[in-house]
mmCIF file of C-alpha atoms in Angstrom:
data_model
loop_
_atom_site.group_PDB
_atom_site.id
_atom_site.type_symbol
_atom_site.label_atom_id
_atom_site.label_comp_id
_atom_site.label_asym_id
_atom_site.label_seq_id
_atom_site.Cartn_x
_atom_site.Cartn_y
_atom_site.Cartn_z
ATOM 1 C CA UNK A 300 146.693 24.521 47.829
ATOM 2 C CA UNK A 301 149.671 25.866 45.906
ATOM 3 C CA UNK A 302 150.417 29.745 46.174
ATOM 4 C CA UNK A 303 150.687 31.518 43.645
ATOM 5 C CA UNK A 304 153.230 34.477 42.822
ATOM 6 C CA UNK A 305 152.586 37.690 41.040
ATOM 7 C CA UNK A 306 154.765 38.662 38.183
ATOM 8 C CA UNK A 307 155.967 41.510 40.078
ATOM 9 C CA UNK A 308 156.895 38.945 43.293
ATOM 10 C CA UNK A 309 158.794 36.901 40.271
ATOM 11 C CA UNK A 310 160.491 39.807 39.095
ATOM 12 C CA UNK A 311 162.237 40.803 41.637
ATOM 13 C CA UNK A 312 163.205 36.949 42.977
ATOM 14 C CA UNK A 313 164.568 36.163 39.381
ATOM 15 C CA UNK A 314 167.718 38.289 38.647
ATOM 16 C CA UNK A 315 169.033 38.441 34.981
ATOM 17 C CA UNK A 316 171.808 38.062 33.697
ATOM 18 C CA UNK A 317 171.883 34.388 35.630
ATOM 19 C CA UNK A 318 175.396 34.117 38.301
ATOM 20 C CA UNK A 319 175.274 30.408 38.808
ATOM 21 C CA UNK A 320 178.640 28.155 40.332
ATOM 22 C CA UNK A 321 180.736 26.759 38.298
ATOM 23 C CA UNK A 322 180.109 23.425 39.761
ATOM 24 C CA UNK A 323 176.377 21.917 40.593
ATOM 25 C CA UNK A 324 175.649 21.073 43.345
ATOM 26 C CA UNK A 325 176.018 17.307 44.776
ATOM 27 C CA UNK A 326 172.666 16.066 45.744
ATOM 28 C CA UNK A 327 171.311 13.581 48.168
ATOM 29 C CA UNK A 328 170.634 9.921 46.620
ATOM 30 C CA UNK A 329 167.093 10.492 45.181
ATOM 31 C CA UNK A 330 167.074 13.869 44.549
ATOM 32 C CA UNK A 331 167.713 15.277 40.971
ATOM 33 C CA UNK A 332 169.309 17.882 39.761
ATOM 34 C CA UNK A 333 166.629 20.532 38.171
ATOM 35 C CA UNK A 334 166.463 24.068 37.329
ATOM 36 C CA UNK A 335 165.397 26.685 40.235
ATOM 37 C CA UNK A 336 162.257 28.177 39.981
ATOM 38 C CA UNK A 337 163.562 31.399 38.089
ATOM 39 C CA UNK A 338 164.918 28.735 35.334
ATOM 40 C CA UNK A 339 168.608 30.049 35.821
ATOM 41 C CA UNK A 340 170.898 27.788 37.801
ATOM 42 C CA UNK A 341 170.707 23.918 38.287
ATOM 43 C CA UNK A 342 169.839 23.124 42.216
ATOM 44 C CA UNK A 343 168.743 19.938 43.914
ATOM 45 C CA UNK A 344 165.172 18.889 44.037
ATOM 46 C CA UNK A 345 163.347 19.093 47.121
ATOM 47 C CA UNK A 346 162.462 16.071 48.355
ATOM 48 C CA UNK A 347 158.943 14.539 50.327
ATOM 49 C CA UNK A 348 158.489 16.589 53.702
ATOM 50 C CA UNK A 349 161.339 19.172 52.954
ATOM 51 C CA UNK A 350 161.405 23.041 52.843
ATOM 52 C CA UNK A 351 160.669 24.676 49.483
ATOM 53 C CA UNK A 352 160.012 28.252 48.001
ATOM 54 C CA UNK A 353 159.640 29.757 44.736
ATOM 55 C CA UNK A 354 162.961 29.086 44.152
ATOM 56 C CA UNK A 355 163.771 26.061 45.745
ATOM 57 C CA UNK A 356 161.200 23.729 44.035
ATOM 58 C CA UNK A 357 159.920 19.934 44.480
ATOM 59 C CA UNK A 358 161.124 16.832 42.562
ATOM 60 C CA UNK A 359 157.915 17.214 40.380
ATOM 61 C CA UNK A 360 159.260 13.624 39.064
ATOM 62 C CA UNK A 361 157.804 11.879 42.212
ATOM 63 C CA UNK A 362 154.636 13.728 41.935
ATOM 64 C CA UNK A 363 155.839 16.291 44.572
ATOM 65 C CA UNK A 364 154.243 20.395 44.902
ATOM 66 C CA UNK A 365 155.003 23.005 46.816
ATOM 67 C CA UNK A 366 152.378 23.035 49.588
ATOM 68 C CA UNK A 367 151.669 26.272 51.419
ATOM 69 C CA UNK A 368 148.983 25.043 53.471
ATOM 70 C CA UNK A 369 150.915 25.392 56.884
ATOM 71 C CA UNK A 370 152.147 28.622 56.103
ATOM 72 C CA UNK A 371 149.118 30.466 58.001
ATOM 73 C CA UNK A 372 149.927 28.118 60.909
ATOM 74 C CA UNK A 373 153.308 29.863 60.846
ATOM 75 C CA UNK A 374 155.066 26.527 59.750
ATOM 76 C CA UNK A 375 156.756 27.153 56.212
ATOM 77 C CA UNK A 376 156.201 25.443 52.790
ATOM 78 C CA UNK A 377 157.093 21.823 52.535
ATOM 79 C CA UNK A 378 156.940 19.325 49.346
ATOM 80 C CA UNK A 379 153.961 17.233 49.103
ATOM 81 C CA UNK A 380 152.169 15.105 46.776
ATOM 82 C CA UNK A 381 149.548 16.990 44.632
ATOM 83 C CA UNK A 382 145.920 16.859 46.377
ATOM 84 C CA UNK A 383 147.581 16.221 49.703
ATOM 85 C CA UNK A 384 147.956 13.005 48.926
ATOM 86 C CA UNK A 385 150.051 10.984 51.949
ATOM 87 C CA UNK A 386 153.029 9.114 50.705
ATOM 88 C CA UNK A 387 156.363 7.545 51.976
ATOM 89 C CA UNK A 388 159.849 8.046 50.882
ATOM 90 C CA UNK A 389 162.391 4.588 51.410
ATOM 91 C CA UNK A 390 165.915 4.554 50.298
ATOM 92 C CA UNK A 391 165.256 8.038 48.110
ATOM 93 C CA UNK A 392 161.983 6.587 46.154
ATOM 94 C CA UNK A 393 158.715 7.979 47.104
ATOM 95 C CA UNK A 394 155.732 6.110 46.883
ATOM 96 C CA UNK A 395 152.241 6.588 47.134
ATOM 97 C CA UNK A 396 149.961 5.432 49.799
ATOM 98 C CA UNK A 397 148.909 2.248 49.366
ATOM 99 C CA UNK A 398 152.010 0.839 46.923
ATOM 100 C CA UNK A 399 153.607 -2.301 47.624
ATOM 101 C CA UNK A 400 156.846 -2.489 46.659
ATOM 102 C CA UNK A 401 160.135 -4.512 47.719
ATOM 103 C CA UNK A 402 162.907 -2.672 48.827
ATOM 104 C CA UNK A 403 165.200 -6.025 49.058
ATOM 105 C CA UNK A 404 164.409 -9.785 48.089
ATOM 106 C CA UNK A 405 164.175 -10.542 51.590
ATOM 107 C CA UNK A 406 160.943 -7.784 52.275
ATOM 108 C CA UNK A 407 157.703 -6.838 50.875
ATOM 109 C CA UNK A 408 156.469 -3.570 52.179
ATOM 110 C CA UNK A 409 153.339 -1.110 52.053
ATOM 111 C CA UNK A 410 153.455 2.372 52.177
ATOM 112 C CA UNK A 411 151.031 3.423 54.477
ATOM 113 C CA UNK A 412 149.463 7.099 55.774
ATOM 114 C CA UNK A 413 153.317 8.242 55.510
ATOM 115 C CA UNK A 414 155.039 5.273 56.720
ATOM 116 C CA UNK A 415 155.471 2.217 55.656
ATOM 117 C CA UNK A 416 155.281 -1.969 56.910
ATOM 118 C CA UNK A 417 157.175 -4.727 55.841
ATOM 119 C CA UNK A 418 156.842 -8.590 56.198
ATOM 120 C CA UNK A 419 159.834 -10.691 55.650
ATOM 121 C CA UNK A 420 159.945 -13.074 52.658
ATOM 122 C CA UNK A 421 161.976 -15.680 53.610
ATOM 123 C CA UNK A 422 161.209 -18.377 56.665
ATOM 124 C CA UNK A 423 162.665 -17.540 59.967
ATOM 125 C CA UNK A 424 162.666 -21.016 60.844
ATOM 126 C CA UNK A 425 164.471 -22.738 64.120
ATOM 127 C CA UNK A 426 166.604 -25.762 63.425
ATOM 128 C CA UNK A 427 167.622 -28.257 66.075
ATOM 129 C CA UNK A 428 170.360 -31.010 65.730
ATOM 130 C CA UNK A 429 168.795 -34.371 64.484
ATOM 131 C CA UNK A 430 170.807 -37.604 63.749
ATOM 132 C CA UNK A 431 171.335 -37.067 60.365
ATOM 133 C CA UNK A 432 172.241 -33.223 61.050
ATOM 134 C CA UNK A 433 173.618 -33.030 64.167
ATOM 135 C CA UNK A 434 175.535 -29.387 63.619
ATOM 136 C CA UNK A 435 173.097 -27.053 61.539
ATOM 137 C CA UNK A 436 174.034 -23.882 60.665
ATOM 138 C CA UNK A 437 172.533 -21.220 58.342
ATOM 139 C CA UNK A 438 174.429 -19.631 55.868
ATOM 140 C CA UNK A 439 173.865 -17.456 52.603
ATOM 141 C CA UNK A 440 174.050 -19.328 49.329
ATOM 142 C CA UNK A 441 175.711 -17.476 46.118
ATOM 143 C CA UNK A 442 172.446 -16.501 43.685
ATOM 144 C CA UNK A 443 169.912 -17.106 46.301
ATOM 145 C CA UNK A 444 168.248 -14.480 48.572
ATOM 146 C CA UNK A 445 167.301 -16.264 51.230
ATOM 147 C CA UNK A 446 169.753 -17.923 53.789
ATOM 148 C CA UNK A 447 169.250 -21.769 53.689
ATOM 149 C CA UNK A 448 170.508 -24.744 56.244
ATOM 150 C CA UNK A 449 173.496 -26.434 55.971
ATOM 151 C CA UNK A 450 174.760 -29.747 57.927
ATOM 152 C CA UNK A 451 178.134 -29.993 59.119
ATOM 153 C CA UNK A 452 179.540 -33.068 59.393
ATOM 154 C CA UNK A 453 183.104 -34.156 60.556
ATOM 155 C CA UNK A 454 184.326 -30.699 58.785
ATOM 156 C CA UNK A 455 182.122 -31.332 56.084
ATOM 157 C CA UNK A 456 179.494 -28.855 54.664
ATOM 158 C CA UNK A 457 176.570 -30.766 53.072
ATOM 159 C CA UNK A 458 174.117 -28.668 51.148
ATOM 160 C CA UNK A 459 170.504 -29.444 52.354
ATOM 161 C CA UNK A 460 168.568 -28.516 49.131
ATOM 162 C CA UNK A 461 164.834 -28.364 48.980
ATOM 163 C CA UNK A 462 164.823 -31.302 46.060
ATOM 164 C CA UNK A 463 167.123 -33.380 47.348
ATOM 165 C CA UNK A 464 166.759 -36.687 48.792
ATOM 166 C CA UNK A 465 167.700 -37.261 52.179
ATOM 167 C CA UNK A 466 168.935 -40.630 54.692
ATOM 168 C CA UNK A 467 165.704 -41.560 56.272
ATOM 169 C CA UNK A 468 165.275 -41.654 59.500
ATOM 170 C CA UNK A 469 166.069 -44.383 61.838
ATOM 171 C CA UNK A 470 163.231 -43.578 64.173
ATOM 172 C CA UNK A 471 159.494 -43.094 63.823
ATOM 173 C CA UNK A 472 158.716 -38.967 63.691
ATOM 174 C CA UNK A 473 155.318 -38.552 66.071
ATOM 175 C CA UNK A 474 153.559 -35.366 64.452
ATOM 176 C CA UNK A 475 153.307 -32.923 66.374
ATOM 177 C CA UNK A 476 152.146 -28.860 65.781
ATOM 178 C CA UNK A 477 150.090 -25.807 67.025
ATOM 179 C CA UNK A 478 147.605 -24.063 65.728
ATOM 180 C CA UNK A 479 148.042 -21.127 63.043
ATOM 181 C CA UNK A 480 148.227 -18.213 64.642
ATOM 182 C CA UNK A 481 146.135 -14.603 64.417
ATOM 183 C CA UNK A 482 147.361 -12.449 61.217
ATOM 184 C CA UNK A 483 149.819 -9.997 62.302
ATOM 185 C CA UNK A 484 147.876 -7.471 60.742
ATOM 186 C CA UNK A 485 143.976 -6.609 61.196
ATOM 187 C CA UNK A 486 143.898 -5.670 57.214
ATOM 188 C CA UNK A 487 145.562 -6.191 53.886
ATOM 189 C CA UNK A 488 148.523 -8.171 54.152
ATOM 190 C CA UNK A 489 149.990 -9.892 56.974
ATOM 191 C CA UNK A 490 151.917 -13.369 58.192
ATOM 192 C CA UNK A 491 150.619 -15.902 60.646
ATOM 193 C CA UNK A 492 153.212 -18.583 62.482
ATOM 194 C CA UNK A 493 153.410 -22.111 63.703
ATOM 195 C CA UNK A 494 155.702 -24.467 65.648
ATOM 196 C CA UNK A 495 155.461 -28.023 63.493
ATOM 197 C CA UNK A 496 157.616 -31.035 63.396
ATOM 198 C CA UNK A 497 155.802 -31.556 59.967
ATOM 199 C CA UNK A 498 158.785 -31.821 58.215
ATOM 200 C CA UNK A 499 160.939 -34.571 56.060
ATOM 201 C CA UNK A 500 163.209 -34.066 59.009
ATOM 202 C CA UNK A 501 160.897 -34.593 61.910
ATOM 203 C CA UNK A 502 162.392 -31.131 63.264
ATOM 204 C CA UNK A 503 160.553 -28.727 65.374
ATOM 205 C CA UNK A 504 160.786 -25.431 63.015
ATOM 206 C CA UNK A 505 158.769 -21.840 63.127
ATOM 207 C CA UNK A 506 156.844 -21.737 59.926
ATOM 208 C CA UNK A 507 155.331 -18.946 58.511
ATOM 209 C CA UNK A 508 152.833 -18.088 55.773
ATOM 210 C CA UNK A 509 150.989 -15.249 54.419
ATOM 211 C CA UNK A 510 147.565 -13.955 55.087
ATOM 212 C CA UNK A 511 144.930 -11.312 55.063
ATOM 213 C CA UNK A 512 141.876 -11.176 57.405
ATOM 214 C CA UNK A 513 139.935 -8.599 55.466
ATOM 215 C CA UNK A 514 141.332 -5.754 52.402
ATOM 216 C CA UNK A 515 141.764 -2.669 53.970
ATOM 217 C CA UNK A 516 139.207 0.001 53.537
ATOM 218 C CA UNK A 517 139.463 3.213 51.207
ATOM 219 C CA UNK A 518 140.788 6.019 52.970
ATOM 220 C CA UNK A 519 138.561 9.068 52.921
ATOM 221 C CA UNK A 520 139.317 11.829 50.485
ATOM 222 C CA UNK A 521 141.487 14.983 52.110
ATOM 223 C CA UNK A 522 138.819 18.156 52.456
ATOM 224 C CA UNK A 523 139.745 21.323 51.359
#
């Protein structure tokens, strides 16, 4: 529901010759610089959920109108997505409802009725001294996202890598683990966790993995 302005209403909001400042404006991260509505001087997009006017117009980039909708209410104009359509903004991107998206390596997140989830990517896991790693310590690794273990030994760092082969162990390793738990999430997309000694290093860790109970239903279309 976008109002719409009269040519007289125009008129008298769009002065000519154009007096615009020397220098443009500096915008917020994420917002443009565009022309105002009268086409004269440059001005910084409005971003999701702020005020707008005639004048003062939406990042139409990101999809964004100016919605009068809650003016009767005696709110003013704010930017929206066309149709009403709910969306989040993160780090000065907008995205639509329902996107997944990863605003770091270490998160996937879904924008959802205006906000937004995240589950982490990399394993939170728990490491406890063994014989063969008595001082563990996790540390970030140049080129890798995720933090990974490291053994120190006698002032030593040595590099615990996925691939590589470690000392065996000089005692027998009695399984042990709980169950999986519930998904964190009663649709779409979600993580379940576990306490296991499971491991090549007969260590009790927190693992995690990804899951999804059911997709999430549709949401219903806006009404008028």
């Amino acid at each position: 529901s976008v109002m719409a302005l009269s040519p007289q209403v125009c008129a008298q909001l769009c002065r000519r010759p154009c007096y615009c400042p020397w220098v443009p404006p500096r915008c917020p991260r994420g917002s443009p610089l565009v022309l105002d509505g009268c086409g004269c001087c440059k001005i910084c997009a409005r971003r999701l959920g702020e005020p707008c006017d005639f004048l003062h117009i939406c990042d139409q980039s990101q999809g964004l109108v100016c919605d009068y909708s809650a003016v009767p209410a005696g709110t003013g104009a704010t930017c929206n997505f066309e149709g009403s359509e709910e969306g989040c903004e993160v780090n000065g991107r907008v995205y639509r409802d329902g996107e997944v998206f990863q605003p770091s390596c270490k998160l996937q997140c879904r924008c959802l009725d205006g906000g937004f989830t995240c589950i982490p990517l990399c394993q939170e896991d728990v490491r406890l001294p063994t014989p063969d790693c008595p001082y563990p310590r996790r540390v970030e690794i140049p080129g890798k996202c995720c933090p990974e273990w490291i053994c120190e030994t006698r002032g030593q760092h040595l590099h615990q890598d996925a691939g590589a082969v470690s000392s065996l162990l000089s005692y027998p390793c009695q399984e042990w683990g709980t169950a999986w738990s519930a998904c964190s999430v009663s649709c779409g997309i979600g993580f379940s966790t576990r306490v296991s000694n499971q491991n090549r290093y007969c260590r009790l860790e927190t693992q995690r993995r990804l899951c999804m109970a059911r997709p999430c239903p549709a949401l219903p279309a806006a009404s008028p």
